[in-house]
Coordinates of C-alpha atoms and ligand atoms in Angstrom, one line a residue:
X201 CA 86.6 -36.1 31.5
X202 CA 86.1 -32.4 32.7
X203 CA 82.4 -31.0 33.0
X204 CA 83.6 -28.7 29.6
X205 CA 83.6 -31.8 27.3
X206 CA 80.3 -31.8 26.2
X207 CA 80.7 -32.2 22.5
X208 CA 81.7 -35.1 21.0
X209 CA 82.2 -36.5 17.1
X210 CA 80.3 -39.6 16.0
X211 CA 83.3 -41.8 16.3
X212 CA 84.4 -40.8 19.7
X213 CA 81.1 -41.8 20.7
X214 CA 81.2 -44.9 19.5
X215 CA 85.0 -45.9 20.4
X216 CA 85.2 -48.8 22.5
X217 CA 87.9 -49.8 25.2
X218 CA 90.8 -52.0 24.4
X219 CA 89.9 -55.0 26.2
X220 CA 92.0 -57.7 27.6
X221 CA 90.1 -60.1 25.9
X222 CA 86.9 -60.3 23.8
X223 CA 83.6 -61.7 24.7
X224 CA 83.1 -65.1 22.8
X225 CA 80.1 -67.1 23.8
X226 CA 79.7 -70.9 22.3
X227 CA 82.3 -69.5 19.8
X228 CA 80.4 -66.7 18.5
X229 CA 82.2 -63.1 18.9
X230 CA 80.0 -60.5 21.0
X231 CA 80.5 -57.3 21.7
X232 CA 82.3 -55.6 24.8
X233 CA 84.9 -57.7 26.3
X234 CA 87.1 -58.0 29.3
X235 CA 89.4 -55.6 30.9
X236 CA 92.8 -56.5 32.7
X237 CA 90.7 -57.2 36.2
X238 CA 88.7 -60.1 34.0
X239 CA 85.7 -57.6 34.5
X240 CA 83.2 -57.4 31.5
X241 CA 83.3 -54.1 29.9
X242 CA 80.4 -52.7 27.7
X243 CA 80.7 -52.3 24.2
X244 CA 81.0 -48.5 22.6
X245 CA 81.3 -46.8 26.3
X246 CA 84.7 -45.2 26.2
X247 CA 83.2 -41.8 25.7
X248 CA 79.9 -42.4 25.6
X249 CA 79.4 -43.4 29.3
X250 CA 81.7 -39.9 30.4
X251 CA 79.4 -37.9 27.8
X252 CA 76.2 -38.7 29.1
X253 CA 77.7 -38.0 32.6
X254 CA 79.2 -34.8 31.7
X255 CA 75.2 -33.9 30.0
X256 CA 73.2 -34.9 32.6
X257 CA 75.3 -32.6 35.3
X258 CA 75.5 -29.5 33.0
X259 CA 71.4 -30.2 32.9
X260 CA 71.1 -30.6 36.4
X261 CA 73.6 -27.4 36.6
X262 CA 71.3 -25.2 34.0
X263 CA 67.6 -26.4 35.6
X264 CA 68.1 -27.5 39.0
X265 CA 65.4 -30.1 38.4
X266 CA 65.4 -34.0 38.0
X267 CA 65.6 -35.6 35.1
X268 CA 62.4 -36.9 33.5
X269 CA 62.0 -40.8 35.0
X270 CA 60.4 -43.6 36.2
X271 CA 61.0 -45.4 39.2
X272 CA 61.3 -49.6 38.9
X273 CA 59.0 -49.7 41.8
X274 CA 56.1 -47.7 39.9
X275 CA 56.7 -50.8 37.0
X276 CA 54.9 -53.6 37.1
X277 CA 57.0 -56.9 38.0
X278 CA 57.9 -59.4 35.2
X279 CA 55.1 -61.8 34.9
X280 CA 55.5 -64.7 35.6
X281 CA 57.5 -63.9 39.1
X282 CA 61.0 -66.0 39.5
X283 CA 59.0 -68.1 41.6
X284 CA 56.7 -68.9 39.3
X285 CA 59.4 -69.7 36.9
X286 CA 61.1 -71.9 38.7
X287 CA 57.8 -74.0 39.4
X288 CA 57.4 -74.2 35.6
X289 CA 60.9 -75.5 34.7
X290 CA 60.9 -78.1 37.9
X291 CA 57.3 -79.5 36.5
X292 CA 59.5 -80.4 33.3
X293 CA 57.5 -77.2 31.7
X294 CA 60.2 -75.2 29.8
X295 CA 58.5 -74.1 26.5
X296 CA 57.0 -71.0 27.9
X297 CA 60.7 -70.1 29.2
X298 CA 62.3 -70.9 26.1
X299 CA 59.6 -68.9 24.1
X300 CA 60.2 -66.2 26.3
X301 CA 63.9 -66.0 25.7
X302 CA 63.4 -66.1 22.2
X303 CA 60.7 -63.2 22.2
X304 CA 63.4 -60.9 23.7
X305 CA 66.1 -61.8 21.3
X306 CA 63.9 -60.8 18.9
X307 CA 62.6 -57.7 20.0
X308 CA 66.1 -57.0 20.8
X309 CA 66.9 -57.3 17.3
X310 CA 64.4 -54.5 15.9
X311 CA 66.2 -52.5 18.0
X312 CA 68.5 -51.9 15.0
X313 CA 65.6 -49.6 13.3
X314 CA 66.2 -46.7 16.6
X315 CA 69.3 -45.6 13.6
X316 CA 65.9 -44.7 11.4
X317 CA 63.3 -41.9 11.4
X318 CA 64.9 -39.2 13.0
X319 CA 65.0 -35.6 11.5
X320 CA 67.2 -33.9 10.0
X321 CA 68.4 -30.9 12.0
X322 CA 67.1 -30.9 15.4
X323 CA 68.4 -27.5 16.4
X324 CA 66.4 -26.0 13.4
X325 CA 62.7 -26.8 16.0
X326 CA 64.2 -25.5 18.9
X327 CA 64.8 -21.5 20.5
X328 CA 67.5 -22.0 22.4
X329 CA 71.2 -23.9 21.3
X330 CA 71.3 -27.1 21.6
X331 CA 75.3 -27.6 21.4
X332 CA 76.6 -29.7 24.4
X333 CA 73.8 -31.9 25.0
X334 CA 72.7 -35.2 24.6
X335 CA 70.1 -34.2 22.1
X336 CA 72.5 -32.6 19.6
X337 CA 74.0 -36.3 19.7
X338 CA 71.2 -38.2 18.6
X339 CA 72.2 -38.8 15.5
X340 CA 75.8 -37.9 16.4
X341 CA 76.2 -41.5 17.7
X342 CA 74.1 -42.2 20.5
X343 CA 71.2 -43.7 18.6
X344 CA 73.8 -45.8 16.2
X345 CA 75.4 -46.8 19.2
X346 CA 71.9 -48.2 20.8
X347 CA 71.4 -50.0 17.7
X348 CA 74.3 -51.4 17.6
X349 CA 74.2 -53.0 21.1
X350 CA 70.7 -54.4 20.6
X351 CA 70.6 -55.9 17.1
X352 CA 74.9 -56.2 16.5
X353 CA 77.2 -54.7 14.4
X354 CA 79.4 -56.3 11.5
X355 CA 80.5 -59.4 12.9
X356 CA 79.9 -58.7 16.4
X357 CA 76.9 -60.0 17.8
X358 CA 74.6 -58.0 20.0
X359 CA 71.8 -58.6 22.3
X360 CA 69.6 -60.5 20.1
X361 CA 71.9 -63.4 19.5
X362 CA 73.4 -63.4 23.5
X363 CA 69.7 -63.7 24.4
X364 CA 69.3 -66.7 22.2
X365 CA 73.0 -68.0 23.3
X366 CA 71.8 -67.7 27.1
X367 CA 68.7 -69.3 25.8
X368 CA 70.8 -72.5 24.2
X369 CA 73.3 -73.0 27.3
X370 CA 70.6 -72.9 29.7
X371 CA 68.2 -75.2 27.9
X372 CA 70.8 -77.0 25.6
X373 CA 69.7 -76.1 22.0
X374 CA 66.4 -76.8 22.1
X375 CA 64.1 -76.4 19.3
X376 CA 63.0 -73.1 18.9
X377 CA 60.4 -71.1 16.7
X378 CA 61.3 -68.2 14.6
X379 CA 59.0 -65.5 16.3
X380 CA 60.2 -62.5 14.2
X381 CA 56.9 -62.5 12.7
X382 CA 54.3 -62.7 15.5
X383 CA 56.2 -60.2 17.6
X384 CA 56.0 -57.6 14.8
X385 CA 52.2 -58.2 14.4
X386 CA 52.3 -57.9 18.4
X387 CA 53.9 -54.6 18.4
X388 CA 51.7 -53.1 15.5
X389 CA 54.4 -53.6 12.9
X390 CA 53.8 -55.6 9.2
X391 CA 54.3 -59.2 9.6
X392 CA 57.3 -59.2 7.3
X393 CA 60.3 -56.6 7.4
X394 CA 59.8 -53.8 5.3
X395 CA 62.9 -51.9 2.7
X396 CA 63.7 -48.6 4.1
X397 CA 62.3 -46.6 1.7
X398 CA 58.8 -48.2 2.6
X399 CA 59.4 -48.2 6.5
X400 CA 60.1 -44.4 6.0
X401 CA 57.0 -44.1 4.1
X402 CA 55.1 -45.8 6.7
X403 CA 56.4 -43.8 9.5
X404 CA 55.7 -40.5 8.0
X405 CA 52.0 -41.7 7.6
X406 CA 51.8 -43.2 11.2
X407 CA 53.1 -39.8 12.5
X408 CA 50.4 -37.7 10.8
X409 CA 47.7 -40.3 12.2
X410 CA 48.9 -40.2 15.6
X411 CA 49.1 -36.2 16.0
X412 CA 49.2 -35.0 19.6
X413 CA 51.0 -31.6 19.4
X414 CA 50.3 -28.3 17.5
X415 CA 50.0 -29.1 14.1
X416 CA 52.7 -26.7 13.8
X417 CA 55.4 -28.9 15.0
X418 CA 57.0 -31.4 12.8
X419 CA 55.1 -34.3 12.8
X420 CA 58.6 -36.6 12.2
X421 CA 60.2 -35.2 15.1
X422 CA 56.4 -35.8 17.4
X423 CA 57.2 -39.3 16.2
X424 CA 60.8 -39.5 16.7
X425 CA 59.6 -38.0 20.4
X426 CA 57.2 -40.7 21.4
X427 CA 59.4 -43.3 19.9
X428 CA 62.1 -42.4 22.6
X429 CA 59.3 -42.2 25.4
X430 CA 58.2 -45.6 24.7
X431 CA 61.8 -46.6 24.3
X432 CA 62.8 -45.5 27.8
X433 CA 59.7 -46.9 29.3
X434 CA 61.0 -50.6 27.7
X435 CA 64.0 -50.0 28.8
X436 CA 63.2 -49.1 32.4
X437 CA 60.5 -52.3 32.4
X438 CA 63.2 -54.1 30.9
X439 CA 65.5 -54.2 34.1
X440 CA 62.5 -56.2 36.0
X441 CA 63.0 -58.6 33.2
X442 CA 66.9 -58.7 33.6
X443 CA 66.6 -59.6 37.3
X444 CA 64.0 -62.2 36.6
X445 CA 66.4 -63.8 34.2
X446 CA 69.1 -64.0 35.9
X447 CA 67.4 -65.4 39.0
X448 CA 65.8 -68.4 37.0
X449 CA 68.9 -68.7 34.6
X450 CA 71.4 -68.8 37.3
X451 CA 69.3 -71.8 39.2
X452 CA 71.9 -74.5 38.4
X453 CA 69.1 -77.2 39.6
X454 CA 66.8 -76.2 36.6
X455 CA 68.9 -75.0 34.1
X456 CA 72.1 -76.5 32.4
X457 CA 75.3 -73.8 31.9
X458 CA 76.6 -73.4 35.2
X459 CA 75.7 -70.0 35.4
X460 CA 76.8 -68.6 32.1
X461 CA 73.4 -68.0 30.8
X462 CA 72.5 -65.7 34.2
X463 CA 76.2 -63.9 33.5
X464 CA 75.4 -63.2 29.9
X465 CA 72.2 -61.8 30.9
X466 CA 74.1 -59.6 33.5
X467 CA 76.3 -58.1 30.6
X468 CA 73.5 -57.4 28.4
X469 CA 71.7 -55.3 31.7
X470 CA 75.4 -53.7 32.1
X471 CA 75.0 -52.7 28.3
X472 CA 71.2 -51.4 29.2
X473 CA 72.5 -48.7 31.6
X474 CA 73.5 -46.2 29.2
X475 CA 70.5 -46.6 26.9
X476 CA 68.2 -45.5 30.1
X477 CA 70.4 -42.5 30.8
X478 CA 71.2 -40.8 27.3
X479 CA 67.2 -41.1 26.4
X480 CA 66.2 -39.3 30.3
X481 CA 68.7 -37.1 29.7
X482 CA 67.7 -35.9 25.7
X483 CA 63.6 -36.0 26.7
X484 CA 64.9 -33.9 29.8
X485 CA 66.9 -31.5 27.8
X486 CA 64.1 -30.7 25.4
X487 CA 61.5 -30.6 28.4
X488 CA 63.3 -27.5 29.5
X489 CA 63.5 -26.0 26.4
X490 CA 61.3 -24.5 23.9
X491 CA 59.7 -25.5 20.4
X492 CA 59.9 -23.6 17.5
X493 CA 56.8 -24.7 15.1
X494 CA 56.8 -24.5 11.7
X495 CA 55.5 -20.7 11.6
X496 CA 57.9 -19.9 14.1
X497 CA 55.6 -19.8 16.9
X498 CA 56.9 -20.9 20.5
X499 CA 56.3 -23.8 22.5
X500 CA 57.1 -24.8 26.2
X501 CA 59.0 -28.1 26.3
X502 CA 57.3 -28.6 29.1
X503 CA 53.7 -29.0 28.0
X504 CA 54.6 -30.6 24.9
X505 CA 57.5 -33.2 26.4
X506 CA 54.5 -34.2 29.5
X507 CA 51.9 -34.7 26.8
X508 CA 54.4 -37.4 25.1
X509 CA 55.4 -38.7 28.4
X510 CA 51.6 -39.4 29.7
X511 CA 50.8 -41.2 26.5
X512 CA 53.6 -43.0 26.4
X513 CA 52.7 -44.2 30.1
X514 CA 49.3 -44.9 29.3
X515 CA 50.6 -47.5 26.2
X516 CA 53.2 -48.6 28.4
X517 CA 50.5 -49.6 31.0
X518 CA 48.3 -51.4 28.2
X519 CA 50.9 -53.1 26.7
X520 CA 52.1 -54.7 30.0
X521 CA 48.5 -56.2 30.2
X522 CA 48.9 -57.3 26.8
X523 CA 52.0 -58.9 27.6
X524 CA 50.8 -60.7 30.8
X525 CA 47.8 -62.3 28.8
X526 CA 50.0 -63.5 26.3
X527 CA 52.4 -65.0 29.0
X528 CA 49.4 -66.9 30.4
X529 CA 48.0 -68.1 27.5
X530 CA 51.1 -69.7 26.2
X531 CA 52.0 -70.9 30.1
X532 CA 47.9 -72.4 29.9
X533 CA 48.8 -74.0 26.2
X534 CA 52.2 -75.8 27.4
X535 CA 49.7 -77.5 30.1
X536 CA 47.2 -78.5 27.4
X537 CA 47.5 -82.3 27.9
X538 CA 48.8 -82.3 31.0
X539 CA 47.2 -84.4 33.5
X540 CA 48.0 -82.2 36.2
X541 CA 46.9 -79.2 34.6
X542 CA 44.3 -77.8 36.9
X543 CA 46.1 -78.4 39.8
X544 CA 49.4 -77.3 38.3
X545 CA 47.7 -74.0 37.4
X546 CA 46.6 -73.3 40.3
X547 CA 49.8 -73.7 42.1
X548 CA 51.3 -71.6 39.5
X549 CA 49.0 -68.9 40.1
X550 CA 49.3 -69.0 44.2
X551 CA 52.9 -68.2 43.8
X552 CA 51.9 -65.2 41.7
X553 CA 52.1 -61.6 42.7
X554 CA 48.9 -60.9 40.0
X555 CA 46.6 -63.2 39.1
X556 CA 43.5 -63.4 36.5
X557 CA 40.5 -62.3 38.7
X558 CA 36.9 -63.8 37.9
X559 CA 35.9 -60.8 35.6
X560 CA 39.3 -61.3 33.4
X561 CA 41.3 -58.1 35.2
X562 CA 44.4 -58.7 36.8
X563 CA 44.3 -58.5 40.4
X564 CA 47.2 -58.5 43.3
X565 CA 47.8 -61.9 45.1
X566 CA 46.6 -60.5 47.7
X567 CA 43.1 -58.9 46.6
X568 CA 42.3 -62.3 44.8
X569 CA 42.3 -63.7 48.5
X570 CA 40.0 -61.3 49.8
X571 CA 43.3 -60.4 52.1
X572 CA 43.5 -56.8 51.5
Ligands
FE2_1168 FE1 69.4 -54.4 24.7
FE2_1169 FE1 68.3 -51.1 25.2

């Protein structure tokens, strides 16, 4: 791939490698496949990955400024941590882990909507030419490839089904609940999926209610940027979840499947890298450019993207706490009726990085013991 190749059409960005063997899990054809050496190759990455690399290289050359990013160390570790999750499994408490895997698969499936709601012609909202950028390719393959990776497409399963497959192998087809309505509610969405037109109407309504940028900037563009920033933080945080799930699900003394569940998660993790990289690249490109309002007035991208990013960081921190509260509520519920409930719960907290403090706030474990 030469540095000059910066423009791709839709089909090129969705093209996959030719695999020696497709990825089939439990008889289900999944996306991606194996190369001649038997290594897993992510779907739709033949041109998408080199394209993202080329756009990022161009960005660095043009602006000499690092990409918008959030270091993994600045994001909270998974709750419960590996030791806590293994402790629960060792004591026969499997339900919280099974529900977590169901929930993650469910949310991956919501990724199907990434393809909807983008502004028609993003160039018209910017002063500078956007050709040869990730931003110009968002609706020319990047969103579509992302949506297909998460939710599957046609007869190929995606991450949604892959997480569920990992769960079913690890826990030998446990009884599972449909958690879609619960997850939609937790994410502020209506409990039932909406027809596309109604979803678009509500997205527009929401965009008007959530204004942060000057009124002159298209509210649908603002909503799109806010979604991208939120999504990027979710994708970055998710790497903690992958590391955690791989560590727990590779323990063959605790789960079935001879390590296959962890291998499936490692494939999903590989597929996620282009999601993080294109979102970082496009948001960074827009940050270094000038937005054009409906009146023709110019706005520095730096101010607008920074405002969007800061709000997304605050939302992410809030959701992190809500997520921990929900996990703990579920674990506590799973221990209900257990004669060793209090003892198990205390041992569980003692293994954690964080635990609920006396005032309901989460505190680092060394803080809780007064050691720090
Ligand atoms: Fe995913
Ligand atoms: Fe993703």
